[in-house]
Amino acid sequence: EELDRRGTKDVQQGQLVSVLKSIGGVGATTVATHLASELASKNVGRGVCLIDLDMQFGNAAAYLGLSAHLSIADLIAAGSRIDGALLKSVTSKTDNGLNVVAAPIDIVPIESVNADQIMRIIDLARAEYDHVVLDLPTNWTNWTLSLVAASDAIFLVAELSVASLRQAKRQLHLLDSQNISGQHINVIANRVEKRLFRTIDLDSAAQALGHPIELSIHNDYPLVRAAHDQGVLIREIRKKKKIAGDIENLLPCLGVDARN
């Protein structure tokens, strides 16, 4: 038993990455799935796991073309019986090696989720994988706050619209009130139009947020929609498209060389 405890303690924890959405429909799941896939394509260690924690509207598995028969709900239901083998039995794997834990098949009331069990699942995933990427729901709960507080890196996805920026600012204030702040919070401006069509530019948005916006993703909605409909990554449709490069530019925030 002592050896078991010592062995668990010596396991290196994987990097925990939380992807937040300013408002629903802002493209955070697209960012999460593509970011996790980029990490997986460059990983030569214990692998990468994407966990869809949007209990009611999660679509990460579908965006990646996976038909998952098991989900995060099965891990929650397992209680204290959960271990590495059970975790891996619930995951589905993409062609490039990304491990995915899907959102529940049925809608689950967010308040019914056991916070201790969620933290147990995430801790176990961090013991099994080098990177654990969380696609979080729009609504805040005690367990989502706990996960974000435990994260090594946070990406807050927003659009350059008044509604999205307003909610992003409120979320930054919430995180700050919980002493979650600093350089590991990265705001991503998603669906950025060419300058000619912008109503709000990046500098104005950063000023409104009171937080720098150093990451942006070009708007190419038809391409993203086609990728979602086919259950493939953008690179599989158009490898050289600018939006794919924008996703790759997120990797240095996680200490990963985008060129390798």
Coordinates of C-alpha atoms in Angstrom, one line a residue:
E1 CA 0.0 0.0 0.0
E2 CA 2.9 2.3 0.9
L3 CA 4.5 1.6 -2.5
D4 CA 1.2 2.3 -4.3
R5 CA 0.9 5.7 -2.6
R6 CA 4.6 6.5 -3.4
G7 CA 4.1 5.5 -7.0
T8 CA 1.1 7.7 -7.4
K9 CA 2.9 10.6 -5.8
D10 CA 5.8 10.2 -8.2
V11 CA 3.6 10.4 -11.3
Q12 CA 4.1 13.7 -13.1
Q13 CA 0.9 15.6 -13.5
G14 CA -0.1 16.5 -17.0
Q15 CA -0.6 20.1 -18.0
L16 CA -4.3 21.2 -17.4
V17 CA -5.7 23.6 -20.0
S18 CA -9.2 25.1 -19.7
V19 CA -11.1 26.6 -22.7
L20 CA -13.8 29.0 -21.7
K21 CA -16.4 30.7 -23.8
S22 CA -17.5 34.3 -23.3
I23 CA -21.0 33.4 -24.5
G24 CA -22.5 30.3 -26.2
G25 CA -21.8 29.9 -29.9
V26 CA -18.5 31.8 -29.8
G27 CA -16.5 28.9 -31.3
A28 CA -14.8 27.7 -28.1
T29 CA -15.4 24.0 -28.9
T30 CA -13.8 24.5 -32.3
V31 CA -10.8 26.0 -30.5
A32 CA -10.6 23.2 -27.9
T33 CA -10.8 20.4 -30.4
H34 CA -8.3 21.9 -32.8
L35 CA -5.9 22.9 -30.0
A36 CA -6.1 19.4 -28.4
S37 CA -5.5 17.8 -31.9
E38 CA -2.5 20.0 -32.5
L39 CA -1.0 19.0 -29.2
A40 CA -1.7 15.3 -29.9
S41 CA 0.0 15.5 -33.3
K42 CA 3.2 16.8 -31.7
N43 CA 3.1 14.6 -28.6
V44 CA 5.6 11.8 -28.3
G45 CA 5.0 11.0 -24.6
R46 CA 1.9 9.9 -22.7
G47 CA -0.6 11.5 -25.1
V48 CA -3.3 14.2 -24.9
C49 CA -6.9 13.9 -23.6
L50 CA -9.7 16.3 -24.4
I51 CA -12.6 16.2 -21.9
D52 CA -15.9 17.7 -22.9
L53 CA -17.5 19.0 -19.7
D54 CA -20.3 20.9 -21.4
M55 CA -22.9 18.5 -19.8
Q56 CA -25.9 19.8 -21.7
F57 CA -24.7 21.0 -25.1
G58 CA -21.3 19.3 -25.6
N59 CA -20.3 18.6 -29.2
A60 CA -16.6 17.9 -29.1
A61 CA -16.8 14.3 -30.1
A62 CA -19.1 15.0 -33.0
Y63 CA -16.8 17.8 -34.3
L64 CA -14.1 15.2 -34.4
G65 CA -16.2 12.6 -36.2
L66 CA -16.4 10.2 -33.2
S67 CA -19.5 8.2 -32.2
A68 CA -18.9 7.8 -28.5
H69 CA -21.0 5.1 -26.7
L70 CA -19.6 6.1 -23.3
S71 CA -19.1 9.6 -21.8
I72 CA -18.1 11.7 -18.9
A73 CA -21.4 10.6 -17.3
D74 CA -20.1 7.0 -17.0
L75 CA -17.0 8.3 -15.2
I76 CA -19.0 10.3 -12.8
A77 CA -21.3 7.4 -12.1
A78 CA -18.3 5.1 -11.3
G79 CA -17.6 7.0 -8.1
S80 CA -14.6 5.8 -6.2
R81 CA -14.2 2.8 -8.6
I82 CA -12.6 5.0 -11.2
D83 CA -9.1 4.2 -12.2
G84 CA -6.8 4.6 -15.2
A85 CA -8.2 1.5 -17.0
L86 CA -11.8 2.8 -16.7
L87 CA -10.8 6.2 -17.9
K88 CA -9.2 4.8 -21.0
S89 CA -12.1 2.5 -21.6
V90 CA -14.4 5.6 -21.8
T91 CA -12.2 7.5 -24.2
S92 CA -12.5 7.5 -28.0
K93 CA -9.4 8.1 -30.1
T94 CA -9.0 10.1 -33.3
D95 CA -6.8 9.2 -36.2
N96 CA -4.0 11.4 -35.0
G97 CA -4.1 9.9 -31.5
L98 CA -6.2 12.4 -29.5
N99 CA -8.1 10.8 -26.7
V100 CA -11.6 12.2 -26.2
V101 CA -14.0 11.9 -23.3
A102 CA -17.4 12.9 -24.8
A103 CA -20.1 14.9 -23.2
P104 CA -23.1 13.0 -21.8
I105 CA -25.5 11.5 -24.4
D106 CA -28.4 12.8 -22.4
I107 CA -28.7 16.3 -21.0
V108 CA -27.5 16.3 -17.4
P109 CA -28.4 19.1 -14.9
I110 CA -25.2 20.9 -14.2
E111 CA -26.0 21.3 -10.5
S112 CA -26.3 17.5 -10.2
V113 CA -22.6 17.0 -11.0
N114 CA -20.5 15.9 -8.0
A115 CA -17.6 18.4 -7.7
D116 CA -15.4 15.9 -5.8
Q117 CA -15.9 13.3 -8.5
I118 CA -15.1 15.7 -11.3
M119 CA -11.9 16.7 -9.6
R120 CA -11.0 13.0 -9.1
I121 CA -11.5 12.3 -12.8
I122 CA -9.4 15.3 -13.8
D123 CA -6.6 14.4 -11.4
L124 CA -6.6 10.8 -12.8
A125 CA -6.5 12.1 -16.4
R126 CA -3.5 14.3 -15.5
A127 CA -1.7 11.3 -14.1
E128 CA -2.3 9.4 -17.4
Y129 CA -1.7 12.1 -20.0
D130 CA 0.8 14.9 -20.7
H131 CA -1.9 17.4 -21.6
V132 CA -5.6 17.5 -20.5
V133 CA -7.7 20.0 -22.3
L134 CA -11.1 20.9 -20.9
D135 CA -14.0 22.2 -22.9
L136 CA -16.1 23.9 -20.2
P137 CA -19.8 24.9 -20.2
T138 CA -20.9 28.5 -20.4
N139 CA -22.5 28.4 -17.0
W140 CA -20.3 28.8 -13.9
T141 CA -20.5 26.4 -11.0
N142 CA -18.3 25.7 -8.0
W143 CA -16.7 22.8 -9.9
T144 CA -15.9 24.7 -13.0
L145 CA -14.3 27.5 -10.9
S146 CA -12.3 24.8 -9.1
L147 CA -11.1 23.4 -12.4
V148 CA -10.1 26.7 -13.8
A149 CA -8.3 27.6 -10.6
A150 CA -6.3 24.3 -10.9
S151 CA -5.4 25.0 -14.6
D152 CA -1.9 25.7 -15.9
A153 CA -3.3 27.7 -18.8
I154 CA -6.7 29.3 -19.5
F155 CA -8.0 30.3 -22.9
L156 CA -11.1 32.6 -22.9
V157 CA -12.7 32.7 -26.4
A158 CA -14.5 35.8 -27.4
E159 CA -15.8 37.5 -30.5
L160 CA -15.3 41.2 -31.4
S161 CA -18.9 42.0 -30.5
V162 CA -20.4 44.1 -27.7
A163 CA -22.2 41.2 -26.2
S164 CA -19.3 38.8 -26.2
L165 CA -16.8 41.3 -24.9
R166 CA -19.1 42.4 -22.1
Q167 CA -19.5 38.8 -20.9
A168 CA -15.8 38.2 -21.3
K169 CA -15.1 41.2 -19.1
R170 CA -17.5 39.9 -16.5
Q171 CA -15.7 36.5 -16.5
L172 CA -12.3 38.1 -16.1
H173 CA -13.7 40.0 -13.1
L174 CA -15.0 36.7 -11.7
L175 CA -11.7 35.0 -12.1
D176 CA -9.9 37.9 -10.6
S177 CA -12.3 37.8 -7.6
Q178 CA -11.2 34.2 -7.0
N179 CA -7.5 35.2 -7.3
I180 CA -7.3 33.5 -10.7
S181 CA -5.4 36.0 -12.8
G182 CA -2.1 36.6 -14.5
Q183 CA -0.2 35.6 -17.6
H184 CA -1.7 32.2 -17.9
I185 CA -5.1 33.7 -18.9
N186 CA -5.1 34.1 -22.6
V187 CA -8.0 35.9 -24.4
I188 CA -8.6 34.7 -27.9
A189 CA -10.4 36.9 -30.4
N190 CA -12.2 34.4 -32.6
R191 CA -13.7 35.0 -36.1
V192 CA -11.8 38.2 -36.7
E193 CA -12.7 39.8 -40.0
K194 CA -10.4 41.6 -42.3
R195 CA -9.8 45.2 -41.1
L196 CA -12.2 46.6 -43.7
F197 CA -15.2 44.9 -42.2
R198 CA -14.4 45.2 -38.5
T199 CA -16.7 47.3 -36.3
I200 CA -14.4 46.7 -33.2
D201 CA -10.6 46.4 -33.6
L202 CA -8.3 44.3 -31.3
D203 CA -6.8 47.3 -29.5
S204 CA -10.3 48.7 -28.7
A205 CA -11.4 45.3 -27.5
A206 CA -8.4 44.9 -25.3
Q207 CA -8.9 48.3 -23.8
A208 CA -12.6 47.5 -23.1
L209 CA -11.6 44.2 -21.4
G210 CA -8.7 45.7 -19.5
H211 CA -6.8 42.6 -20.6
P212 CA -4.4 42.1 -23.6
I213 CA -5.6 40.2 -26.6
E214 CA -2.5 38.7 -28.2
L215 CA -4.2 35.8 -29.9
S216 CA -6.7 35.9 -32.7
I217 CA -8.3 33.5 -35.2
H218 CA -9.4 34.6 -38.7
N219 CA -13.0 34.3 -39.6
D220 CA -13.7 31.5 -42.2
Y221 CA -17.2 30.3 -41.1
P222 CA -17.9 28.3 -44.3
L223 CA -14.7 26.3 -43.8
V224 CA -15.3 25.7 -40.1
R225 CA -18.9 24.7 -40.8
A226 CA -17.8 22.2 -43.5
A227 CA -15.2 20.7 -41.1
H228 CA -17.9 20.3 -38.4
D229 CA -20.4 18.7 -40.8
Q230 CA -17.8 16.2 -42.0
G231 CA -16.4 15.5 -38.5
V232 CA -12.9 16.4 -39.5
L233 CA -10.3 19.0 -38.7
I234 CA -9.8 22.1 -40.8
R235 CA -6.4 20.9 -41.9
E236 CA -7.9 17.9 -43.4
I237 CA -9.9 20.1 -45.8
R238 CA -7.4 22.9 -46.4
K239 CA -4.0 22.4 -44.8
K240 CA -2.6 25.8 -45.7
K241 CA -5.6 27.9 -44.6
K242 CA -4.7 30.8 -42.3
I243 CA -7.2 29.7 -39.6
A244 CA -5.2 26.5 -39.1
G245 CA -2.0 28.5 -38.6
D246 CA -3.8 30.7 -36.1
I247 CA -4.7 27.6 -34.0
E248 CA -1.1 26.5 -34.2
N249 CA 0.0 29.9 -32.8
L250 CA -1.7 29.0 -29.5
L251 CA 0.8 26.2 -28.7
P252 CA 3.7 28.5 -27.4
C253 CA 1.3 29.6 -24.6
L254 CA 1.5 26.0 -23.5
G255 CA 5.3 25.7 -23.8
V256 CA 5.0 23.7 -27.0
D257 CA 7.0 24.6 -30.1
A258 CA 4.6 25.1 -33.0
R259 CA 7.3 24.4 -35.6
N260 CA 7.9 20.8 -34.6

